Tab-separated table of C-alpha atoms in Angstrom:
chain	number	residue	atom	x	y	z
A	272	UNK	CA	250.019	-5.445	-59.301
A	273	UNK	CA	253.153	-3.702	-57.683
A	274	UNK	CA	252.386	-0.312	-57.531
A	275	UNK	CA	255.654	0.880	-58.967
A	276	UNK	CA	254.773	-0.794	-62.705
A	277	UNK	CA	251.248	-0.151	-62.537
A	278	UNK	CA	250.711	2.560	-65.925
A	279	UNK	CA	250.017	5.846	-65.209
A	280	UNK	CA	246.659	6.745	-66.331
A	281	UNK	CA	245.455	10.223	-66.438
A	282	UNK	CA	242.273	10.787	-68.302
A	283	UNK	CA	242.362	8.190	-69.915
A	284	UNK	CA	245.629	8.532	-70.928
A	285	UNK	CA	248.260	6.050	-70.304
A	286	UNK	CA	251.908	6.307	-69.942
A	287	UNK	CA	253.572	3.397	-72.171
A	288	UNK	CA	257.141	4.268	-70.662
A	289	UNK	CA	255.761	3.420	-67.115
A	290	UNK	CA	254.460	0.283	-68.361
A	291	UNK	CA	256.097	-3.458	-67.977
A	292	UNK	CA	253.707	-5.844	-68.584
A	293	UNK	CA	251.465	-6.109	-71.375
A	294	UNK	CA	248.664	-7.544	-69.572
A	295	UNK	CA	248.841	-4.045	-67.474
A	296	UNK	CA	247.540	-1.986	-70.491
A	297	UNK	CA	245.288	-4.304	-72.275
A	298	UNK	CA	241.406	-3.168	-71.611
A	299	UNK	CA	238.766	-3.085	-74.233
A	300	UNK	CA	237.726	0.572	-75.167
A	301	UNK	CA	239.541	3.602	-76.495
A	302	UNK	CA	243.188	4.450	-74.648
A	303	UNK	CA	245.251	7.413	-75.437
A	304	UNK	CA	248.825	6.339	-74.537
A	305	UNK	CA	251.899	8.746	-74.732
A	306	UNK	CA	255.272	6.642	-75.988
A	307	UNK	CA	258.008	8.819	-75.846
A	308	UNK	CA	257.168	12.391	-77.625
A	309	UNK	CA	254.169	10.510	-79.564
A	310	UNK	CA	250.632	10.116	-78.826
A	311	UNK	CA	248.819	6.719	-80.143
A	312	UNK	CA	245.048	5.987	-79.855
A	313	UNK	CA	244.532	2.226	-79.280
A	314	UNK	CA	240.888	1.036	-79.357
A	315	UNK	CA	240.940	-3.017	-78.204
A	316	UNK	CA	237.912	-5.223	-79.054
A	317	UNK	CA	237.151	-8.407	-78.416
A	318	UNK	CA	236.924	-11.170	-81.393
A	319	UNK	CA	233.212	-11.016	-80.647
A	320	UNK	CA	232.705	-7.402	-82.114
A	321	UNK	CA	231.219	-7.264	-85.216
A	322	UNK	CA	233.616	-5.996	-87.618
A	323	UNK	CA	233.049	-4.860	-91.472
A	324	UNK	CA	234.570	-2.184	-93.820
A	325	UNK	CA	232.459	0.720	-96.158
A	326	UNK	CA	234.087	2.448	-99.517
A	327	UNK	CA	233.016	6.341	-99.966
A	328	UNK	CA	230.433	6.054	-102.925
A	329	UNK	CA	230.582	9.866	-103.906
A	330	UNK	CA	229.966	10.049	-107.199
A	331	UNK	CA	231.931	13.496	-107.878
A	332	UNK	CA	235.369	12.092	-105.886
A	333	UNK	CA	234.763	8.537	-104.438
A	334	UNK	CA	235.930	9.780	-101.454
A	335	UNK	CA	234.596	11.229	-98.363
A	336	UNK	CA	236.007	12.283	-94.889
A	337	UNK	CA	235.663	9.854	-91.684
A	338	UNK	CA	233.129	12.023	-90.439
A	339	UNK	CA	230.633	11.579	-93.331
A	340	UNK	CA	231.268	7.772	-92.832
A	341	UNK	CA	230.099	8.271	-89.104
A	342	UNK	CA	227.685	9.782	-90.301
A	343	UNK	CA	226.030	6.877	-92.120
A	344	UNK	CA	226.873	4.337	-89.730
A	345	UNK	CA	225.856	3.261	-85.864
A	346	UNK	CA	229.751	1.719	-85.696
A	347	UNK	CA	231.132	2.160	-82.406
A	348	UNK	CA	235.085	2.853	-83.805
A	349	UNK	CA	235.846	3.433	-87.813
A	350	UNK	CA	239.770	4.189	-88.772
A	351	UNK	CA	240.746	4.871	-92.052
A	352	UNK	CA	241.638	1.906	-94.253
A	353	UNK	CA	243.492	1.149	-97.791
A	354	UNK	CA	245.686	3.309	-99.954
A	355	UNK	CA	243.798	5.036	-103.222
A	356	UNK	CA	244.941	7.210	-105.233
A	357	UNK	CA	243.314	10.950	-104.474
A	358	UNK	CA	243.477	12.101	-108.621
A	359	UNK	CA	240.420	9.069	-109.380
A	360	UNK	CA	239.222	8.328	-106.462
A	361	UNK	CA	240.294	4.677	-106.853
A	362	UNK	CA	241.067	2.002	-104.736
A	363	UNK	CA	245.144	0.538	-104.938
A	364	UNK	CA	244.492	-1.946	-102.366
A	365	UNK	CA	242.063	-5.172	-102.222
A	366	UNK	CA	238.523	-4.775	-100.617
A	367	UNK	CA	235.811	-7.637	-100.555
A	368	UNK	CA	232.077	-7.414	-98.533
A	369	UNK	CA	230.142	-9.605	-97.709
A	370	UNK	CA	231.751	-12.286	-99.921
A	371	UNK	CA	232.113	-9.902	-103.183
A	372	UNK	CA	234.597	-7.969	-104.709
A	373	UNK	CA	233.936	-3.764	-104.154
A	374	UNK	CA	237.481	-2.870	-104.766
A	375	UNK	CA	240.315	-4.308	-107.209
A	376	UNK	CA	243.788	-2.367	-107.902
A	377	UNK	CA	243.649	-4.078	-110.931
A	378	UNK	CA	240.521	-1.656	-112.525
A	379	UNK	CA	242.381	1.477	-111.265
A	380	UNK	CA	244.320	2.538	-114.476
A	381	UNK	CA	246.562	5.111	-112.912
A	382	UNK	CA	248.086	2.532	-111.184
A	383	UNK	CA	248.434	-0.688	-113.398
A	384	UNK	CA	249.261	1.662	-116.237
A	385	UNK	CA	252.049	3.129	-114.069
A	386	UNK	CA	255.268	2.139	-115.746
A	387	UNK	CA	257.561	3.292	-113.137
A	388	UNK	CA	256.110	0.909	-110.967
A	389	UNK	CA	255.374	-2.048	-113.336
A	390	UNK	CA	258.504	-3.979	-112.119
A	391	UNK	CA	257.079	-4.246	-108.898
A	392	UNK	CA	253.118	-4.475	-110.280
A	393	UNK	CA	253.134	-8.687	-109.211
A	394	UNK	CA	254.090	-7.613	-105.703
A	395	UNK	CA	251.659	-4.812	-105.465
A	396	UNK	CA	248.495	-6.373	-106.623
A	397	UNK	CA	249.670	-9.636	-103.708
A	398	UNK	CA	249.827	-6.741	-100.798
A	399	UNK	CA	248.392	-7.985	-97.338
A	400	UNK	CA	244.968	-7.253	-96.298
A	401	UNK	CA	243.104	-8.241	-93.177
A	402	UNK	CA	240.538	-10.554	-93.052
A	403	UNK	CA	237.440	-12.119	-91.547
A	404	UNK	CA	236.632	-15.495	-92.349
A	405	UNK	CA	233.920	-17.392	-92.326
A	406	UNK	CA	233.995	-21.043	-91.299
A	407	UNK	CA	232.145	-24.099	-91.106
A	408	UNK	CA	231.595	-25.593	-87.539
A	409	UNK	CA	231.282	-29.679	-87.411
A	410	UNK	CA	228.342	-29.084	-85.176
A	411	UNK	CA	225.589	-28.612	-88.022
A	412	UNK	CA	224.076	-27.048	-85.227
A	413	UNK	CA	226.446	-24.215	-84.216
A	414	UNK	CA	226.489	-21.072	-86.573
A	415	UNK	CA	229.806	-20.351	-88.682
A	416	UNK	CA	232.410	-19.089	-86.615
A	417	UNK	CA	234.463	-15.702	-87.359
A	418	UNK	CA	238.189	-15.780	-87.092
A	419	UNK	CA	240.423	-13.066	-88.196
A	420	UNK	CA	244.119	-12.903	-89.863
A	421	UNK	CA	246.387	-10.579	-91.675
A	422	UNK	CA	248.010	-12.731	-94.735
A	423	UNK	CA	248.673	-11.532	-98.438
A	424	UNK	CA	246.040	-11.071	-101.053
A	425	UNK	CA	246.995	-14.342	-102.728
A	426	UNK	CA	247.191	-16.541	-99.880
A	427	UNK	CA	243.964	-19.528	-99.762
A	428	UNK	CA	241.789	-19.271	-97.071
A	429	UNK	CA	242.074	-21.886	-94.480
A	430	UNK	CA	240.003	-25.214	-95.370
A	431	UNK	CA	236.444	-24.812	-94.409
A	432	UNK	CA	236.541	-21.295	-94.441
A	433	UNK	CA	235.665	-18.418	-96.975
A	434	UNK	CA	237.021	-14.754	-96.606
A	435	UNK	CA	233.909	-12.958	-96.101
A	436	UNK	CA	235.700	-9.369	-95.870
A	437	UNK	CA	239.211	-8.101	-97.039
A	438	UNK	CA	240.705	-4.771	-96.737
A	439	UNK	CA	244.012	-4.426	-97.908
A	440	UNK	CA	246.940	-2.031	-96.916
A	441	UNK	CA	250.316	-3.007	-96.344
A	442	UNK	CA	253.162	-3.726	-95.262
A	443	UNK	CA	252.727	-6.493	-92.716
A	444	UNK	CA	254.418	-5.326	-89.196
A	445	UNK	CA	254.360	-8.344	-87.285
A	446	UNK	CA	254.890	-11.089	-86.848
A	447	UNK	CA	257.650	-9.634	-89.709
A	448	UNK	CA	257.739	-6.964	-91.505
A	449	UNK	CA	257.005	-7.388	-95.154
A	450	UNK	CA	257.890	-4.016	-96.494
A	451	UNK	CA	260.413	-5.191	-99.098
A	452	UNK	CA	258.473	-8.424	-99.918
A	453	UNK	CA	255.570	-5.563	-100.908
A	454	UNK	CA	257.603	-3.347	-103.027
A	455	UNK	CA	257.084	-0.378	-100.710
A	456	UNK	CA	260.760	-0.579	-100.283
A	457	UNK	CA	263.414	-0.930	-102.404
A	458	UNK	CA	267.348	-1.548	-102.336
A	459	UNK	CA	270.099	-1.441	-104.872
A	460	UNK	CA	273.360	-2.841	-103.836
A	461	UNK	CA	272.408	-2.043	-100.216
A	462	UNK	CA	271.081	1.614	-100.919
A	463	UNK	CA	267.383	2.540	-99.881
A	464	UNK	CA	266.231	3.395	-103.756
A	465	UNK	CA	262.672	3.197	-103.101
A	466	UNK	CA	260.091	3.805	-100.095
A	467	UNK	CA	256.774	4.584	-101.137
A	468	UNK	CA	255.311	5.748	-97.989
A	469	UNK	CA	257.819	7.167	-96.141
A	470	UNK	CA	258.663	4.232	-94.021
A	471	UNK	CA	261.781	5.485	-92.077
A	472	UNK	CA	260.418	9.201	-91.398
A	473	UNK	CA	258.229	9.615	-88.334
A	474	UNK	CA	254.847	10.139	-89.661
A	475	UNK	CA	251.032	10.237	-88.889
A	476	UNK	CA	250.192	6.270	-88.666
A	477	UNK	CA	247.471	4.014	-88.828
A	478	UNK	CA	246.951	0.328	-88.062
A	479	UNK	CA	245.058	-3.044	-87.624
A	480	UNK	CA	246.468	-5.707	-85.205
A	481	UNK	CA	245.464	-8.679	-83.710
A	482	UNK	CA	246.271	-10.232	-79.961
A	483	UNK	CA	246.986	-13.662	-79.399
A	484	UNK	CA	243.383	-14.827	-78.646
A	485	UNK	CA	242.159	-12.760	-81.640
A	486	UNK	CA	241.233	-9.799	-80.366
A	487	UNK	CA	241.431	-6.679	-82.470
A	488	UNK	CA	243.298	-3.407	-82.500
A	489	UNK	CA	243.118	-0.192	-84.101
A	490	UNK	CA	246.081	2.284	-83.863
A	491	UNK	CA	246.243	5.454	-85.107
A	492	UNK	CA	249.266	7.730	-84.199
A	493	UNK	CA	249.162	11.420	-84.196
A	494	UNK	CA	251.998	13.790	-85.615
A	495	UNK	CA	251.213	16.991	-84.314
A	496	UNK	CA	252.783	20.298	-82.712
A	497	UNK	CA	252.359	17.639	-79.456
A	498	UNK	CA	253.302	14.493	-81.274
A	499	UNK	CA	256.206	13.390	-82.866
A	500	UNK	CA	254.258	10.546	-85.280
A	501	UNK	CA	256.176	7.173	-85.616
A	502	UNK	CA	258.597	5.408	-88.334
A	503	UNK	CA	256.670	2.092	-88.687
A	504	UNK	CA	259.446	-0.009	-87.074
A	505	UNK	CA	258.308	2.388	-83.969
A	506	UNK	CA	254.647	1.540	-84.542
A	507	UNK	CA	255.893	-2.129	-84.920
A	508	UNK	CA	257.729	-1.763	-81.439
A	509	UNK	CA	255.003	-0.013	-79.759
A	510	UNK	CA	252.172	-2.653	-80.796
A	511	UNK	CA	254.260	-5.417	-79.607
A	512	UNK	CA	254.501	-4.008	-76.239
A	513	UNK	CA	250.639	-4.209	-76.119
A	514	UNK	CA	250.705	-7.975	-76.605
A	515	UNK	CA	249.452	-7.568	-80.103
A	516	UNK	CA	251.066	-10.494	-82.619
A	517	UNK	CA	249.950	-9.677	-85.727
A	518	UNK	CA	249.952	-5.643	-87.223
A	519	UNK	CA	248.567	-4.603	-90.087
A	520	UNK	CA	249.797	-1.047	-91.398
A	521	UNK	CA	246.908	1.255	-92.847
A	522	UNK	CA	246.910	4.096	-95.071
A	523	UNK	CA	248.759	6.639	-93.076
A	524	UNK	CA	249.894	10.504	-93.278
A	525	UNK	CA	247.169	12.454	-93.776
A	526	UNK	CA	244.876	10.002	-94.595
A	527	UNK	CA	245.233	8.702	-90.629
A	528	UNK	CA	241.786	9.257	-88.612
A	529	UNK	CA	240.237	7.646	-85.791
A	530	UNK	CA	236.531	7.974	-84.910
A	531	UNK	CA	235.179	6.804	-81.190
A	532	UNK	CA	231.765	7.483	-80.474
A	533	UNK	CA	230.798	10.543	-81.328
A	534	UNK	CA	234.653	11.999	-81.686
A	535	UNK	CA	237.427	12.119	-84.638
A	536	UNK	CA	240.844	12.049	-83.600
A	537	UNK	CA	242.857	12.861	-86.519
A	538	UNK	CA	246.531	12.199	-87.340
A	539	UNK	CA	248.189	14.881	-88.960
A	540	UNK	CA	248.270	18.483	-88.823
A	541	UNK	CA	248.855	21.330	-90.839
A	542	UNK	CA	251.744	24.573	-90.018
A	543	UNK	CA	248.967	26.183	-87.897
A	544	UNK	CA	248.064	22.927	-85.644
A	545	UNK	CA	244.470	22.156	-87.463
A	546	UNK	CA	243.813	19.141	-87.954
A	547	UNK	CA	243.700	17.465	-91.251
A	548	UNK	CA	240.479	15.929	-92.380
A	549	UNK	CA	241.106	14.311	-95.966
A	550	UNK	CA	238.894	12.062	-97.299
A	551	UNK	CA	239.406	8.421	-97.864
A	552	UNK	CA	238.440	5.944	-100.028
A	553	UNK	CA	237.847	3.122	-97.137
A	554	UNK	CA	237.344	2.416	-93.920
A	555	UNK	CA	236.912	-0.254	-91.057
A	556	UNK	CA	234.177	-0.178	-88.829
A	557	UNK	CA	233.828	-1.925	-85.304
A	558	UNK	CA	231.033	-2.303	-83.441
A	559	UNK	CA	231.179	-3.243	-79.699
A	560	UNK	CA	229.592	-7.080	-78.978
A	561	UNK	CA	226.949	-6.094	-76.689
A	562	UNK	CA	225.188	-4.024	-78.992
C-alpha cells in the first residue's frame, strides 16, 4: 500500500479522511474512526459469527439498559436495536427468534391506536428489518446455511429458506434510502411536513450493514461535546466508504449504545458530557466465529 493513503491509525483509531480505498479500513474487530468532527464505532464480523437478537423482559418497564443485556449474555458486540415506545415498554418494530414471533407493532396499542399516524399505519407495520435466514443445502449432508439481508417486513423469504431472526428498524440506507417509502418522512407539495426521527439533524446514530460477501457491520455514531453525530445521509455516505452495500438504520438518539467486550460506548450525551444510558427494548448480539 502507498504510504501516503495508508489510514492513520492511532489507538485504534482511524482517520476516515486519510483513507482511499475501502479495502484499507476493512478488518474484523472494533475500529473507532474520526469522519470529519464525528466519531463512529464500526465493529466488522465475518458471515460466520453467530448472530441473534434479545428483548428486555423487565416486568416493571420492558426495558433495560445495554449493560444489563451484557450482563446476561457471553456476546462478543450487542448495539441497540428497534424503535419502542418508552411510555409501555412496547416494541414498534418487527422482532422474530428462533423462528417465532417475540415482538409485533401490531399488539402495541399506543401506536396502532395513534390516529395521527394512521394514514401512514400500512407503511409502518411493512418497515425493514434485518434478517438471518435459514436455508436448505442440496447436499442432504451439509447443515443449513445462514445468509443475511435487509428487506421490508412483508417481503417472502427467498425459496428454500425461512427467516429464522428479524429485527426491525428503519429506514433502509443503502443500497437506497427508503425513508419516504417508510413514512418516517413526509412531503406536501415539496415541503418536509413530517420526519419522525430527525433525519436531516446530526444526531447520535446507530446501524446494521452488510459488505458484499456478507459480512456484518455495526455502527454506532457518537454526538458528544467531541462529536458532531451524523444526519443519516452522512451515516449513509460514511458506510459506503467502508465497502458496506446494504445499511440498516437502528434506533438512534439516545437510545444509540455500543457494547465490545467488556466496554459500552454510548451515543449521546447530556449538557454536562455524561453519557446517556437509556434503556432499550432490543438488541443485537454478535458473537465472534471462533468461539
Amino acid at each position: 500500500m502507498d504510504p501516503k493513503t495508508a489510514p492513520k491509525i492511532e489507538n485504534n483509531k482511524i482517520d476516515t479522511a486519510r483513507t482511499t480505498s475501502a479495502d484499507a479500513i476493512r478488518a474484523y474487530g472494533h475500529r473507532t474512526h474520526v469522519v470529519g468532527e464525528a466519531i463512529a464505532h464500526v465493529v466488522t464480523q465475518p458471515v460466520s459469527a453467530e448472530l441473534s437478537i434479545a428483548v428486555a423482559e423487565d416486568l416493571a418497564t420492558g426495558l433495560a439498559t445495554i449493560e444489563a443485556f451484557a450482563e446476561d449474555s457471553s456476546a462478543d458486540y450487542i448495539i441497540n436495536g428497534g424503535f419502542f415506545d418508552p411510555n409501555n415498554g412496547k416494541t414498534t418494530s418487527h422482532l422474530i427468534s428462533q423462528g417465532q414471533t417475540i415482538g409485533d407493532p401490531a399488539d402495541n396499542e399506543r401506536l396502532v391506536d395513534n390516529l395521527d399516524l394512521s394514514q401512514y399505519m400500512p407503511q409502518i407495520l411493512n418497515r425493514s428489518e434485518f434478517r438471518v435466514y435459514r436455508c436448505r443445502s442440496a447436499d442432504a449432508d451439509v447443515a443449513n446455511a445462514t445468509t443475511y439481508d435487509i428487506t421490508f417486513h412483508d417481503a417472502p423469504p427467498p425459496d428454500g429458506c425461512r427467516v429464522s431472526t428479524a429485527i426491525g428498524a428503519g429506514p433502509q440506507l443503502l443500497p437506497i434510502d427508503t425513508s419516504e417509502t417508510e413514512a418516517f418522512i413526509d412531503y406536501d407539495n415539496g415541503t418536509l411536513i413530517r420526519d419522525a426521527i430527525g433525519s436531516l439533524q446530526p444526531n447520535a446514530r446507530s446501524a446494521i450493514g452488510l459488505y458484499p460477501d456478507g459480512a456484518i457491520a455495526l455502527i454506532m455514531v457518537e454526538k458528544n461535546a467531541s462529536s458532531s453525530g451524523m444526519t443519516l445521509l452522512e451515516l449513509a455516505d460514511f458506510a459506503k466508504s467502508l465497502g458496506i452495500t446494504k445499511l440498516l438504520n437502528l434506533d438512534g438518539g439516545s437510545s444509540s449504545a455500543l457494547f465490545v467486550a467488556g466496554q459500552t460506548y454510548f451515543g449521546l450525551a447530556d449538557a454536562e458530557d455524561n453519557p446517556v444510558r437509556r434503556p432499550v427494548k432490543s438488541v443485537i448480539l454478535l458473537t465472534q466465529p471462533d468461539r
